[in-house]
Amino acid sequence: MKTILKLESVSLSYHTKDGEVPALKNVSFEVKSGEFVSVIGPSGCGKTSILSLIAGLIKPDEGRIVFNEKEVKKPDKAIGYMLQRDELFPWRTIEQNVFLPLEISKNKDASRKKEVLSLLDKYGLKDFKRSYPQQLSGGMRQRAALIRTLSTSPDLLLLDEPFSALDYQTRLAVCDDVYSIIKNENKTAVLVTHDISEAIATSDKIIALTKRPSSILDIHVTETDKTLSPLKRREDANFGKTFEILWRELNDEN
Ligand SMILES: Nc1ncnc2c1ncn2[C@@H]1O[C@H](COP(=O)(O)OP(=O)(O)O)[C@@H](O)[C@H]1O
Ligand SMILES: [Mg+2]
């Protein structure tokens, strides 16, 4: 598999009126095409910052980020960013919401619009195209938000704690949904989470971070059965083992 994304010795500080806040220190990792990778670490350690760097929204002080063999210098439409809250506009219908990125990028391609509509059909939102976000369940909204992120057909998806606003039960189901859409559409994903179980259930590889200023604590390759859904993988014998290792590692460190 080809490497799609590379962080090379990335360091980042925020410059605030009270001085410099070091966030990331010498962070390096790779993501291969088709991989599902999680970034895990304590609150405030710099997880969102890593996604913002990959998305080209901020620049590192040192090191570089390479996506599809080119250094990231500005946002690239081949990288889709899905935020924690679904951020669907309440005054727009689901259809109008998922078309928004195409409107913004002035993409008038009718075939692209048709493909986006077919994603809504395919992933259970066929009868909700003309509905408003508040008429949908939390899980459906999250699916719509993912389809909106997919509308510009990115290769790489960045997901920032996409399930954290949902209650536990819903969260397990939505995680399965989102995971299967990402796999079906052959996308590469980087998921930020502070939930160890979620990381193990979804990922091929887990990047564990230290507390701030964050560096890499460990890069863990999971050994659960990847043909299973995230929910089913929680029952895998290797799941508990990996959980224990990561739990101990993160606790010892933080
Ligand atoms: N725009 C900013 N200005 C100043 N400090 C920031 C800014 N964004 C994040 N930080 C600080 O950088 C650190 C890492 O933030 P963040 O990447 O959001 O962490 P996480 O997503 O892991 O919770 C935190 O201490 C946060 O307060
Ligand atoms: Mg964050």
XYZ file of C-alpha atoms and ligand atoms in Angstrom:
282
model
C 0.000 0.000 0.000
C 1.206 3.436 -0.863
C 1.817 6.073 1.772
C -0.761 8.818 1.363
C 0.166 10.997 4.346
C 3.359 11.653 6.241
C 4.090 13.881 9.211
C 7.812 14.501 9.460
C 9.144 15.800 12.805
C 6.298 18.258 13.195
C 6.446 20.816 16.012
C 3.873 23.492 16.723
C 3.452 26.302 19.225
C 0.597 28.744 19.593
C 1.604 32.332 20.108
C -0.808 33.948 22.509
C -0.774 37.275 24.336
C 0.397 35.432 27.453
C 3.302 33.867 25.605
C 4.112 30.752 23.705
C 2.058 27.573 24.177
C 3.989 24.555 22.901
C 1.484 22.034 21.554
C 3.350 19.434 19.488
C 6.937 18.308 19.690
C 8.620 16.240 17.019
C 5.566 14.288 15.856
C 6.108 11.837 13.007
C 3.815 9.163 11.594
C 2.610 7.734 8.309
C -0.777 6.768 6.958
C -1.116 4.346 4.076
C -3.821 4.509 1.460
C -6.960 2.742 2.707
C -5.835 2.696 6.332
C -8.002 3.715 9.262
C -5.772 5.443 11.810
C -6.705 6.849 15.214
C -4.953 9.586 17.125
C -5.552 9.223 20.835
C -4.432 11.226 23.843
C -5.643 13.297 26.796
C -7.807 16.370 26.365
C -5.797 19.413 25.292
C -2.795 17.398 24.115
C -2.936 18.614 20.522
C -5.131 16.121 18.636
C -7.240 18.757 16.886
C -4.054 20.678 16.103
C -2.736 17.632 14.227
C -5.876 17.544 12.071
C -5.721 21.298 11.434
C -2.102 20.895 10.309
C -2.976 18.029 7.958
C -5.910 20.058 6.603
C -3.530 22.921 5.823
C -5.379 25.349 8.099
C -2.297 26.064 10.223
C 1.421 25.671 9.581
C 3.971 23.809 11.701
C 6.919 25.716 13.228
C 9.184 22.852 12.306
C 8.904 19.763 10.146
C 6.506 19.164 7.313
C 3.343 17.388 6.298
C 3.344 15.506 3.016
C 0.070 14.459 1.395
C 0.040 12.565 -1.905
C 3.758 13.282 -2.252
C 3.337 17.048 -1.971
C 4.010 19.252 1.025
C 0.758 20.581 2.497
C 0.761 24.380 2.360
C -2.919 25.209 2.116
C -6.269 23.398 2.222
C -6.625 20.758 -0.482
C -10.013 19.497 -1.611
C -8.682 15.944 -1.610
C -8.757 16.207 2.200
C -12.177 16.283 3.875
C -12.556 17.497 7.458
C -15.488 16.441 9.616
C -15.921 18.187 12.920
C -17.157 17.103 16.299
C -20.558 18.700 16.067
C -22.355 17.853 12.847
C -22.489 21.564 11.908
C -25.350 21.116 9.504
C -27.111 24.426 8.889
C -30.565 24.268 10.484
C -32.133 26.499 7.835
C -31.019 24.282 4.977
C -32.551 20.944 4.034
C -30.337 17.830 4.125
C -29.956 18.043 0.342
C -28.995 21.727 0.518
C -26.552 20.936 3.322
C -24.723 18.157 1.482
C -24.464 20.316 -1.675
C -22.864 23.167 0.255
C -19.187 22.223 -0.346
C -19.924 21.986 -4.086
C -21.503 25.465 -3.998
C -18.538 26.873 -2.113
C -16.035 25.376 -4.540
C -18.282 26.560 -7.433
C -18.503 23.008 -8.710
C -21.446 22.996 -11.138
C -20.806 19.432 -12.276
C -24.255 17.826 -12.506
C -22.859 14.300 -12.370
C -21.139 15.088 -9.066
C -24.443 16.333 -7.655
C -26.086 13.122 -8.784
C -23.425 11.063 -7.048
C -23.932 12.976 -3.818
C -27.680 12.346 -4.029
C -27.032 8.670 -4.617
C -24.932 8.606 -1.427
C -27.964 9.912 0.482
C -30.076 7.128 -1.067
C -27.475 4.474 -0.442
C -26.964 5.354 3.199
C -30.554 5.534 4.369
C -31.379 9.208 3.887
C -33.458 8.830 0.724
C -36.672 9.974 2.384
C -35.024 12.801 4.288
C -33.521 14.881 1.473
C -36.128 17.586 1.921
C -36.090 17.386 5.729
C -34.282 19.802 7.993
C -31.482 18.618 10.324
C -33.620 19.034 13.455
C -36.094 16.472 12.029
C -33.374 13.795 11.951
C -31.911 11.659 14.723
C -28.357 12.362 15.920
C -27.114 9.337 14.024
C -28.765 10.384 10.764
C -27.356 13.885 11.112
C -23.886 12.466 11.554
C -24.348 10.350 8.426
C -25.503 13.448 6.520
C -22.464 15.362 7.783
C -20.203 12.564 6.545
C -21.881 12.587 3.124
C -21.393 16.342 3.000
C -17.684 15.786 3.709
C -17.631 13.181 0.914
C -19.337 15.493 -1.596
C -16.093 16.857 -3.009
C -14.771 13.260 -3.197
C -11.748 13.601 -0.918
C -9.208 10.745 -0.666
C -8.484 11.356 2.987
C -11.039 12.020 5.717
C -10.196 13.753 8.980
C -12.680 13.053 11.763
C -12.461 15.058 14.975
C -14.232 13.205 17.793
C -17.284 12.757 15.550
C -19.212 10.663 18.073
C -18.498 12.482 21.298
C -21.751 14.479 21.346
C -23.859 11.314 21.069
C -25.077 9.156 23.949
C -23.229 5.850 24.403
C -25.793 3.585 22.727
C -26.188 5.823 19.669
C -22.473 6.303 19.494
C -21.760 2.591 19.013
C -24.305 2.362 16.199
C -23.200 5.579 14.483
C -19.573 4.529 14.712
C -20.478 1.312 12.845
C -22.413 3.331 10.241
C -19.698 5.875 9.648
C -17.036 3.170 9.540
C -18.901 1.122 6.941
C -19.499 4.181 4.723
C -15.792 5.048 4.850
C -14.810 1.471 3.974
C -17.461 1.161 1.232
C -16.280 4.352 -0.388
C -12.619 3.242 -0.137
C -11.460 6.260 1.845
C -8.458 6.645 4.083
C -9.306 8.041 7.524
C -7.626 9.713 10.469
C -9.903 9.685 13.510
C -9.216 11.779 16.582
C -10.682 10.393 19.776
C -10.005 10.196 23.495
C -11.900 6.906 23.683
C -9.485 3.935 23.741
C -12.217 1.423 22.864
C -13.353 3.446 19.871
C -9.790 3.659 18.603
C -9.217 -0.096 18.897
C -12.614 -0.975 17.410
C -12.094 1.092 14.277
C -8.384 1.303 13.586
C -5.570 -0.472 11.832
C -3.111 1.708 13.682
C -3.318 3.856 16.819
C -1.083 6.862 17.404
C -0.939 7.476 21.167
C 0.206 10.918 22.288
C 1.761 12.137 25.509
C 0.365 15.110 27.378
C 1.209 18.570 26.090
C 3.616 19.403 24.508
C 2.712 16.177 22.769
C 5.097 13.778 21.242
C 4.447 10.223 20.133
C 4.062 7.860 23.061
C 3.528 4.764 20.946
C 2.279 3.647 17.554
C 0.193 0.568 18.028
C -0.822 -1.785 15.217
C -4.102 -3.495 16.154
C -4.578 -7.212 15.640
C -8.358 -7.476 15.701
C -10.215 -9.061 12.774
C -10.675 -6.242 10.239
C -13.468 -8.059 8.408
C -15.677 -7.459 11.457
C -17.587 -4.248 12.183
C -16.243 -2.016 14.970
C -19.026 -3.208 17.290
C -18.214 -6.888 16.670
C -14.500 -6.239 17.033
C -15.108 -5.242 20.645
C -15.728 -8.951 21.311
C -12.436 -10.011 19.706
C -9.940 -11.651 22.102
C -7.247 -9.193 21.052
C -9.469 -6.240 21.897
C -9.109 -6.617 25.664
C -5.392 -7.156 25.434
C -4.845 -4.040 23.345
C -7.133 -2.055 25.630
C -5.065 -2.989 28.653
C -1.792 -2.060 26.981
C -3.047 1.333 25.826
C -4.816 2.050 29.099
C -1.657 1.389 31.079
C 0.504 3.322 28.668
C -1.711 6.409 28.701
C -2.155 6.292 32.479
C 1.523 5.851 33.240
C 2.313 8.770 30.999
C -0.480 11.132 31.928
N -5.829 28.912 18.490
C -5.172 28.615 19.610
N -4.516 29.562 20.298
C -3.842 29.275 21.427
N -3.768 28.047 21.971
C -4.417 27.049 21.322
C -5.156 27.285 20.124
N -5.685 26.089 19.715
C -5.285 25.189 20.629
N -4.533 25.754 21.597
C -3.917 25.054 22.733
O -3.101 24.018 22.230
C -3.269 22.834 22.997
C -3.757 21.703 22.103
O -5.072 21.981 21.651
P -5.932 20.957 20.776
O -5.161 20.593 19.567
O -7.266 21.558 20.570
O -6.009 19.700 21.762
P -7.034 18.436 21.775
O -7.776 18.411 20.480
O -6.149 17.243 21.980
O -7.926 18.625 22.947
C -4.237 23.188 24.115
O -3.470 23.511 25.244
C -4.970 24.386 23.599
O -5.379 25.215 24.660
Mg -9.823 18.507 20.102
